[in-house]
């Protein structure tokens, strides 16, 4: 198992149902800045016409995650399936992981006095045998697709084989596992993707996954 | 003064009142009072803030506490750091105190090793000053952590992490420096002579290891730009802390050694001035050259955009003004006390600003213009056009003020008991 998620971000309507579902499902602390997942927004003007781009995001569960390396107490660790998790009981709140994360995906949970982040609903759903996350289940426009990268016949890999995609901040070499699907509308793609972003196919990205997984999979453990 | 002799070390027999109730300690208490208030605020915020999640809202419907927690969540500004407003002054002060203190210890150990007599005979005082600053740095950072879970540092250590390496580092470093001070103070000359060289060499290695671990800690923050590139980072920390250390040592000399014979005091100041001059040139050279190696766009942000104002203020205060005061004195062929104090304050403030921009630029600056947005369409460097300044919370400011009290109190207690500032020939 190697859990990941594809995001058809062009379909996002910023309803924030995913944010609400995540808080409800996982008991995330209330407050707008206490989020495991969020919908990012950028705005620009093209010849006077406004263009707004939404992209939902969360922890990228990087295969080569720097947040795990910096944690002094192993509170941040790789779970089975390559999920990057936090054991809140061990967190000393040094916040090194928040510094190390290129995606600002971690926040301090004031209720538990520990750092918290997305787990792909591991505690509440995946470990119970379900195979969708709360955010995926609630999304009205089917932006998110959770799946297993090791399952070549699974829906996730099939989508990644069919459509091109990109990942955020690839230059940081963390091999993230949130795959943003290349928009079907060419004009939307031009306006929402930076010029220097590498557009991948499954064949071009698979070797990166394999290389990082072989390096890190020895650290995967199930502590829950 | 009557003395006790314990394990070869002479301890002044002072009363409780003499030890804890004097002018210097009163100043320390005033500063420490700020620190205590800051700690109280932190504890209140960290452990007693009303918080709630969706489960609480469901399980305790109609609860006033949940209602208050929801109100706090929406309108409040309480709680721990956020990505948009991280600790800043904490880290700045921690870096300044620890690095400068270690810099003093490193320089004095080097001076002992090469038999630099003028510093050598004041080594105990300088080392204690350095150690007091290290304690002040640790005091600052310790309240950034949730101490209730610290046992996991020992139970499940991640020994590859820079953050974890700090634990064994200071567990070795502090007793080692104390042992160095002990050797300087003890009258057991034979033992001192036998092991002095070994201790000094080991001391130098520990100092270098400290800067290496600190650099590793920052370098592991993959996401963020560093002020200067790794593996040059330990070198940068060493050189910049040496300069900051010289600034503090000059000021300290005026406080502790002003009453020494004029010739001796002048020689001390001339020596420190010469060291300052060398370090100013080295740092200036480093700053000029290092930007050739770092990310060009990031260098541009430092030199001409977001951090330019603070960067040039650092250059003027830490390098240009001290250089001018030194040149002026060299032309006049004298040691001007006013200019020396001015130079030391300028270096101290300038090097504090250098830590401040290091933390803002390489540590605290948010990676996105909105929490977690990331950069896709817009350039990673584009949004750093203006310097985002977070006003530190009052608790952070108070703890930083308190840390100065810690440094003063630690030094004063050592000095009252052991007369560390006494000039010793050895």
XYZ file of C-alpha atoms in Angstrom:
650
model
C 0.000 0.000 0.000
C 1.173 3.518 -0.810
C -1.648 5.964 -0.149
C -1.979 9.098 -2.251
C -4.559 11.496 -3.636
C -5.351 13.092 -6.974
C -7.073 16.470 -7.134
C -9.092 17.642 -10.098
C -8.695 21.204 -8.862
C -10.383 22.772 -11.848
C -13.668 21.450 -10.464
C -13.261 23.057 -7.034
C -16.027 25.563 -6.277
C -14.618 26.619 -2.890
C -17.682 25.423 -0.989
C -15.367 24.326 1.844
C -17.468 21.238 2.519
C -14.190 19.313 2.682
C -12.850 21.572 5.432
C -16.028 21.131 7.454
C -16.134 17.365 6.902
C -12.511 17.067 8.000
C -13.150 18.983 11.213
C -16.239 16.927 11.932
C -14.664 13.558 11.133
C -11.314 14.047 12.810
C -12.161 16.348 15.684
C -9.944 19.123 14.380
C -9.783 22.157 16.654
C -12.303 24.838 15.778
C -10.957 28.005 14.208
C -10.291 29.193 10.686
C -6.527 28.871 11.006
C -6.634 25.395 12.540
C -6.950 23.223 9.476
C -5.845 19.845 8.278
C -7.099 20.693 4.820
C -7.936 23.959 3.144
C -8.822 25.540 -0.158
C -6.125 27.879 -1.402
C -7.034 30.800 -3.612
C -5.094 32.982 -5.997
C -6.457 35.902 -7.901
C -5.215 37.795 -10.899
C -6.446 39.979 -13.681
C -6.146 39.101 -17.334
C -6.700 42.153 -19.527
C -9.015 43.527 -16.881
C -10.931 40.317 -16.451
C -10.619 38.669 -13.060
C -9.353 35.141 -12.839
C -9.675 33.189 -9.620
C -8.020 29.854 -9.074
C -8.917 27.562 -6.196
C -6.775 24.720 -5.237
C -7.612 22.460 -2.380
C -4.648 21.271 -0.410
C -3.476 19.434 2.692
C -0.459 17.447 3.841
C 1.219 15.978 0.771
C 2.343 12.869 2.676
C 5.717 13.260 1.002
C 7.534 9.988 0.453
C 10.805 11.671 1.429
C 9.226 13.806 4.155
C 11.561 16.307 5.847
C 9.147 16.750 8.772
C 9.869 13.187 9.910
C 13.622 13.756 9.859
C 13.559 16.874 12.005
C 11.326 15.484 14.755
C 13.515 14.925 17.850
C 11.179 12.418 19.549
C 9.889 10.427 16.567
C 6.460 11.943 17.192
C 6.336 12.452 13.426
C 6.651 9.125 11.701
C 5.717 7.140 8.609
C 2.773 4.856 9.092
C 1.916 1.873 6.900
C 1.062 3.010 3.407
C 3.604 5.823 3.658
C 1.236 8.034 5.640
C 3.006 10.788 7.519
C 1.492 10.818 10.992
C 1.942 12.598 14.330
C 1.832 10.884 17.698
C 0.561 13.810 19.750
C 1.571 12.226 23.043
C 5.214 12.439 22.016
C 5.184 15.952 20.561
C 7.317 18.430 22.521
C 6.079 21.315 20.405
C 9.500 22.259 19.078
C 7.690 23.137 15.839
C 10.622 21.935 13.761
C 8.231 19.978 11.557
C 6.193 23.121 10.882
C 9.389 24.821 9.769
C 10.474 21.903 7.629
C 7.184 21.420 5.782
C 7.227 23.129 2.380
C 3.438 23.199 2.292
C 2.652 24.822 5.648
C 0.511 21.753 6.239
C 0.939 21.545 9.992
C -0.571 23.598 12.768
C -0.530 23.572 16.547
C -3.560 21.894 18.086
C -4.084 23.961 21.238
C -6.408 21.345 22.697
C -3.710 18.665 22.749
C -0.738 21.064 22.936
C 0.795 19.252 19.986
C 1.281 19.608 16.264
C -1.467 18.167 14.111
C -1.938 17.463 10.406
C -3.901 15.499 7.828
C -3.772 11.717 8.229
C -5.861 10.876 5.155
C -8.490 9.954 7.807
C -6.347 7.007 8.858
C -7.604 6.884 12.465
C -11.266 7.361 11.660
C -11.747 5.679 8.301
C -8.846 3.899 6.627
C -7.890 1.815 9.673
C -11.586 0.822 9.879
C -11.463 -0.636 6.389
C -13.022 2.262 4.499
C -11.323 3.483 1.382
C -12.414 7.082 1.096
C -11.415 10.090 3.138
C -14.030 12.424 4.642
C -13.011 15.216 2.286
C -13.396 12.969 -0.743
C -16.718 11.595 0.434
C -18.235 15.018 0.955
C -16.958 16.855 -2.121
C -19.927 17.727 -4.354
C -17.812 18.160 -7.482
C -15.600 15.094 -7.003
C -12.324 17.003 -6.796
C -10.502 14.472 -4.622
C -9.677 10.877 -5.374
C -7.920 8.859 -2.664
C -6.204 5.595 -3.550
C -3.242 3.270 -3.526
C -0.277 3.908 -5.824
C 0.707 0.238 -5.624
C -2.612 -0.856 -7.114
C -2.052 -0.516 -10.859
C -5.664 -1.410 -11.546
C -7.042 0.946 -8.928
C -8.998 4.064 -9.867
C -6.239 6.442 -8.707
C -3.467 4.947 -10.822
C -5.837 4.627 -13.771
C -6.623 8.351 -13.576
C -2.932 9.225 -13.271
C -2.199 7.050 -16.285
C -4.876 8.798 -18.315
C -4.272 12.396 -17.300
C -1.210 14.542 -16.898
C -0.564 16.051 -13.468
C 1.824 18.147 -11.425
C 2.874 18.302 -7.811
C 3.550 21.374 -5.668
C 7.113 22.525 -5.043
C 8.731 19.590 -6.784
C 12.115 21.282 -6.512
C 12.188 20.554 -2.786
C 12.647 16.863 -3.686
C 10.215 15.603 -1.077
C 8.238 13.525 -3.631
C 4.778 14.688 -2.564
C 1.709 12.505 -3.060
C -0.951 15.094 -3.847
C -1.308 14.962 -7.609
C -2.944 18.005 -9.190
C -4.589 16.902 -12.421
C -3.779 19.021 -15.443
C -6.972 20.966 -16.289
C -8.901 19.820 -19.317
C -9.518 23.466 -20.215
C -6.270 24.701 -21.806
C -6.989 28.322 -20.920
C -7.561 27.402 -17.262
C -4.284 25.483 -17.279
C -2.330 28.435 -18.667
C -3.706 30.751 -16.016
C -3.385 28.465 -13.049
C -0.038 26.732 -13.511
C 3.343 28.434 -13.261
C 5.565 28.327 -16.317
C 8.318 26.479 -14.521
C 6.021 23.745 -13.187
C 6.899 20.314 -14.505
C 3.918 18.500 -15.977
C 4.192 14.788 -15.388
C 2.783 11.620 -16.799
C 2.517 8.430 -14.753
C 5.553 7.064 -16.563
C 7.667 10.107 -15.774
C 6.702 10.282 -12.093
C 6.599 6.569 -11.226
C 10.421 6.231 -11.085
C 10.543 9.119 -8.567
C 7.956 7.355 -6.413
C 9.807 4.052 -6.606
C 13.169 5.589 -5.782
C 11.875 7.537 -2.771
C 9.778 4.598 -1.564
C 12.699 2.205 -1.610
C 14.667 4.741 0.420
C 11.960 5.366 3.003
C 9.698 2.299 3.205
C 11.978 0.707 5.798
C 10.789 3.418 8.190
C 7.080 2.682 7.705
C 5.558 1.365 10.912
C 2.172 0.946 12.438
C 2.133 2.457 15.902
C -1.601 2.980 16.272
C 37.546 37.843 52.643
C 37.151 34.565 54.469
C 37.008 31.580 52.113
C 35.979 27.958 52.021
C 38.203 25.565 50.156
C 36.291 22.792 48.429
C 38.095 20.452 46.005
C 40.844 23.000 45.545
C 38.529 25.831 44.685
C 38.230 28.856 46.913
C 34.695 29.960 47.627
C 34.041 33.344 49.185
C 32.219 33.136 52.475
C 29.405 35.569 51.832
C 26.113 35.910 53.643
C 22.793 35.124 52.011
C 22.044 38.849 51.844
C 25.359 39.689 50.230
C 24.782 36.993 47.651
C 21.209 37.759 46.696
C 20.558 41.337 47.757
C 22.885 43.691 45.957
C 22.454 46.298 43.216
C 23.277 43.928 40.375
C 20.925 41.249 41.639
C 18.134 43.797 42.029
C 18.558 44.719 38.367
C 18.442 41.014 37.540
C 15.278 40.589 39.638
C 13.520 43.420 37.797
C 14.359 41.789 34.463
C 13.458 38.349 35.795
C 10.082 39.677 36.934
C 9.294 40.346 33.274
C 10.414 36.806 32.510
C 8.178 35.313 35.194
C 5.217 37.282 33.866
C 5.983 35.985 30.359
C 6.191 32.398 31.626
C 2.868 32.835 33.439
C 1.285 34.099 30.224
C 2.726 31.204 28.226
C 1.506 28.588 30.700
C -1.919 30.215 30.827
C -2.127 30.272 27.047
C -0.717 26.796 26.506
C -2.442 24.753 29.166
C -5.513 26.718 30.220
C -6.829 28.229 26.980
C -10.438 27.285 26.301
C -10.431 25.250 23.118
C -12.956 22.996 21.470
C -13.344 20.765 18.483
C -16.355 19.468 16.626
C -16.658 16.522 19.038
C -16.936 18.898 22.022
C -19.547 20.893 20.200
C -21.572 17.723 19.635
C -21.070 16.121 23.038
C -21.616 19.195 25.196
C -24.421 21.019 23.503
C -25.376 24.175 25.334
C -22.128 24.218 27.324
C -20.968 27.725 28.145
C -17.323 26.642 27.948
C -17.800 25.305 24.439
C -19.529 28.536 23.479
C -16.618 30.553 24.867
C -14.111 28.281 23.123
C -15.949 28.739 19.822
C -15.956 32.475 20.354
C -12.198 32.334 21.039
C -11.697 30.205 17.909
C -13.460 32.753 15.723
C -12.567 36.100 17.268
C -9.663 35.359 19.611
C -5.968 35.687 19.009
C -4.902 33.265 21.715
C -3.177 29.937 21.436
C 0.157 28.796 20.141
C 2.081 30.061 17.168
C 0.520 30.089 13.754
C 2.259 29.818 10.451
C 1.458 33.454 9.698
C 2.691 34.614 13.085
C 5.406 32.279 14.336
C 7.754 32.830 17.241
C 10.401 35.228 16.081
C 11.956 37.162 18.940
C 12.269 33.908 20.900
C 14.444 32.342 18.230
C 16.360 35.573 17.601
C 17.214 35.924 21.271
C 17.999 32.236 21.665
C 20.380 32.375 18.719
C 21.958 35.592 19.890
C 22.521 34.482 23.461
C 23.680 30.947 22.686
C 25.909 31.835 19.739
C 27.435 34.908 21.354
C 28.005 33.076 24.628
C 29.587 30.163 22.781
C 31.603 32.650 20.733
C 33.096 34.148 23.903
C 33.896 30.656 25.221
C 35.403 29.626 21.876
C 37.561 32.768 21.592
C 38.815 32.584 25.163
C 39.603 28.871 24.833
C 41.537 29.658 21.653
C 43.352 32.482 23.462
C 44.357 30.054 26.202
C 45.513 27.514 23.687
C 47.809 29.989 21.942
C 48.936 31.516 25.246
C 47.352 34.912 24.669
C 48.262 36.284 28.089
C 46.046 39.376 28.244
C 42.878 37.303 27.718
C 44.218 34.238 29.460
C 44.475 35.891 32.836
C 40.850 37.022 32.567
C 39.654 33.709 31.137
C 37.530 32.754 34.164
C 35.517 35.963 33.947
C 35.005 35.753 30.197
C 34.092 32.055 30.317
C 31.556 32.701 33.073
C 30.085 35.532 31.021
C 29.808 33.185 28.021
C 28.237 30.479 30.152
C 25.736 32.955 31.633
C 24.688 33.898 28.089
C 24.277 30.219 27.174
C 21.972 29.810 30.185
C 20.039 32.896 29.085
C 19.612 31.378 25.621
C 18.370 28.104 27.052
C 16.002 29.996 29.360
C 14.544 31.693 26.290
C 13.998 28.550 24.267
C 12.831 26.206 27.002
C 9.457 27.930 27.281
C 8.921 27.427 23.573
C 8.636 23.702 24.285
C 5.956 21.576 25.889
C 8.040 20.363 28.810
C 5.417 17.794 29.830
C 6.483 15.527 26.962
C 10.239 15.973 27.241
C 10.756 12.397 28.466
C 10.305 11.279 24.856
C 13.612 12.945 24.028
C 15.156 10.044 25.941
C 12.602 7.289 25.379
C 12.298 7.511 21.583
C 15.147 9.714 20.438
C 15.623 10.583 16.798
C 19.373 10.898 16.951
C 19.681 12.156 13.381
C 17.616 15.214 14.157
C 19.411 18.497 14.776
C 16.810 19.343 17.385
C 17.583 16.165 19.356
C 21.343 16.596 19.067
C 20.976 19.812 21.051
C 20.165 17.754 24.155
C 23.420 15.753 24.425
C 25.294 18.772 23.126
C 24.332 21.009 26.033
C 24.489 18.154 28.525
C 28.162 17.855 27.589
C 28.910 21.460 26.730
C 27.759 23.162 29.935
C 29.500 20.808 32.414
C 32.591 20.944 30.208
C 32.749 24.748 30.322
C 32.122 24.614 34.059
C 35.037 22.204 34.354
C 37.210 24.624 32.370
C 36.250 27.401 34.784
C 36.963 25.075 37.690
C 40.439 24.373 36.352
C 41.092 28.084 36.002
C 39.967 28.808 39.538
C 41.490 25.840 41.286
C 44.821 26.140 42.951
C 45.746 22.612 41.894
C 48.294 23.877 39.406
C 49.896 20.521 38.662
C 46.655 18.968 37.520
C 45.830 22.057 35.491
C 49.144 21.953 33.696
C 48.819 18.251 32.983
C 45.390 18.276 31.442
C 45.035 21.862 30.282
C 46.113 21.172 26.706
C 43.790 18.191 26.335
C 40.866 20.108 27.832
C 41.473 23.081 25.550
C 41.696 20.956 22.408
C 38.562 19.013 23.375
C 36.891 22.345 24.191
C 37.613 23.650 20.692
C 36.144 20.490 19.147
C 33.010 20.775 21.276
C 32.635 24.413 20.203
C 32.918 23.462 16.543
C 30.455 20.584 17.060
C 28.000 23.027 18.587
C 28.036 25.295 15.550
C 27.837 22.286 13.245
C 24.750 20.946 15.063
C 23.095 24.368 15.074
C 23.701 24.642 11.340
C 22.350 21.141 10.785
C 19.224 22.094 12.708
C 18.521 25.021 10.423
C 19.604 23.225 7.284
C 17.061 20.458 7.921
C 14.303 23.000 7.368
C 14.083 21.959 3.738
C 11.232 24.300 3.020
C 12.893 27.524 3.891
C 15.623 29.646 2.476
C 18.637 30.015 4.649
C 20.468 33.225 5.147
C 23.601 31.586 3.926
C 24.143 28.198 2.372
C 25.051 24.946 4.029
C 27.816 23.669 4.499
C 29.091 27.233 4.902
C 26.530 27.813 7.614
C 28.677 26.604 10.567
C 31.451 28.903 9.363
C 29.017 31.812 9.175
C 27.753 31.056 12.690
C 31.304 30.879 14.029
C 32.499 34.094 12.399
C 29.407 36.142 13.158
C 29.303 34.930 16.749
C 32.972 35.846 17.173
C 32.197 39.414 16.161
C 29.160 39.561 18.469
C 31.309 38.049 21.232
C 33.956 40.754 20.833
C 31.241 43.411 21.151
C 30.002 41.899 24.418
C 33.566 41.317 25.691
C 34.480 44.990 25.218
C 31.390 46.129 27.120
C 32.044 43.554 29.836
C 35.668 44.705 30.127
C 34.479 48.209 30.945
C 32.232 46.797 33.672
C 34.632 44.262 35.181
C 38.172 45.447 34.415
C 37.946 49.240 34.263
C 39.642 49.462 37.647
C 42.670 47.390 36.578
C 45.913 49.292 36.026
C 45.544 51.735 33.136
C 48.260 50.126 31.038
C 46.819 46.674 31.508
C 43.278 47.827 30.722
C 44.463 49.732 27.650
C 46.321 46.643 26.456
C 43.146 44.569 26.926
C 41.110 47.080 24.920
C 43.755 47.280 22.200
C 43.760 43.494 21.957
C 39.982 43.299 21.700
C 39.988 46.152 19.184
C 42.541 44.345 17.056
C 40.438 41.190 17.160
C 37.351 43.229 16.251
C 39.170 44.731 13.280
C 40.212 41.319 11.977
C 36.704 39.923 12.423
C 35.073 42.936 10.751
C 37.196 42.301 7.664
C 36.481 38.563 7.760
C 32.709 39.079 8.131
C 32.674 41.764 5.437
C 34.542 39.407 3.125
C 32.178 36.575 4.003
C 29.051 38.663 3.393
C 30.454 39.848 0.071
C 31.418 36.402 -1.108
C 28.615 34.261 0.358
C 25.937 35.850 -1.788
C 27.699 34.550 -4.854
C 26.888 31.041 -3.734
C 23.325 31.314 -2.552
C 20.235 31.284 -4.693
C 20.516 34.455 -6.824
C 16.844 35.339 -6.506
C 16.992 34.971 -2.756
C 20.147 37.089 -2.639
C 18.260 39.735 -4.577
C 15.461 39.677 -1.994
C 18.029 40.169 0.762
C 20.061 42.842 -0.952
C 17.505 44.886 -2.832
C 13.978 43.951 -1.834
C 12.228 42.533 1.228
C 15.071 42.490 3.721
C 17.255 45.238 2.262
C 16.547 47.836 4.964
C 17.359 45.464 7.821
C 20.344 44.000 6.002
C 21.994 47.364 5.412
C 21.228 48.433 8.984
C 23.106 45.315 10.135
C 26.007 46.089 7.795
C 26.234 49.691 9.006
C 25.991 48.858 12.723
C 28.041 45.658 12.849
C 30.665 46.462 10.235
C 30.841 50.062 8.955
C 30.515 52.099 12.183
C 32.846 49.851 14.226
C 35.383 49.991 11.403
C 35.213 53.789 11.309
C 35.668 54.071 15.082
C 38.671 51.753 14.944
C 40.256 53.618 12.036
C 39.684 56.929 13.836
C 41.410 55.619 16.964
C 44.264 54.124 14.976
C 44.864 57.469 13.268
C 44.819 59.199 16.649
C 47.010 56.392 18.036
C 45.000 56.126 21.241
C 42.265 54.146 22.945
C 39.164 56.272 23.275
C 36.844 54.836 25.925
C 33.751 56.543 24.548
C 34.409 55.243 21.038
C 35.163 51.762 22.354
C 31.829 51.634 24.209
C 30.059 53.075 21.171
C 31.720 50.427 18.980
C 30.770 47.590 21.305
C 27.124 48.728 21.489
C 27.045 49.148 17.716
C 28.378 45.609 17.215
C 25.960 44.188 19.811
C 22.908 45.851 18.221
C 24.103 45.130 14.669
C 24.723 41.470 15.360
C 21.334 41.207 17.098
C 19.760 42.584 13.907
C 21.719 40.001 11.883
C 20.103 37.230 13.970
C 16.744 38.906 13.526
C 16.956 38.905 9.730
C 18.337 35.366 9.737
C 15.257 34.199 11.644
C 12.792 36.231 9.589
C 14.363 35.371 6.278
C 15.343 31.815 6.868
C 13.018 30.563 9.537
C 9.867 32.516 10.192
C 8.815 33.867 6.848
C 5.604 32.122 5.757
C 5.953 29.883 2.759
C 2.729 31.180 1.310
C 0.689 34.355 1.150
C -2.259 32.493 2.575
C -1.878 29.606 4.948
C -0.910 26.602 2.891
C -1.670 28.098 -0.491
C 1.673 27.244 -1.971
C 2.974 28.827 -5.116
C 1.978 27.689 -8.512
C 1.099 30.548 -10.755
C 3.017 33.166 -8.835
C 6.711 33.287 -8.362
C 8.052 31.999 -5.080
C 9.998 35.220 -4.644
C 7.395 37.615 -5.869
C 5.430 37.939 -2.668
C 8.514 38.721 -0.616
C 8.431 42.255 -1.931
C 7.574 43.724 1.402
C 8.890 42.720 4.767
C 6.175 41.070 6.810
C 6.708 41.937 10.427
C 4.917 40.140 13.196
C 4.795 42.027 16.459
C 5.851 39.404 19.002
C 3.287 38.634 21.704
C 3.838 40.250 25.103
C 4.767 36.892 26.675
C 7.575 36.441 24.147
C 8.906 39.956 24.746
C 8.776 39.480 28.528
C 10.649 36.159 28.421
C 13.337 37.716 26.239
C 13.717 40.574 28.746
C 13.829 37.949 31.506
C 16.666 36.151 29.745
C 18.906 39.193 30.277
C 18.068 38.875 33.970
C 19.124 35.229 33.860
C 22.483 36.140 32.295
C 23.122 38.869 34.867
C 22.020 36.732 37.837
C 24.073 33.681 36.800
C 27.182 35.770 36.252
C 26.771 37.751 39.470
C 26.248 34.659 41.643
C 29.353 33.002 40.144
C 31.345 36.199 40.610
C 30.222 36.790 44.202
C 31.066 33.234 45.218
C 34.147 32.577 43.113
C 35.523 36.030 42.190
C 35.686 34.962 38.554
C 36.395 38.500 37.386
C 39.642 38.616 39.351
C 42.727 38.801 37.132
C 44.661 35.562 37.559
C 48.165 34.791 36.408
C 48.544 31.123 35.429
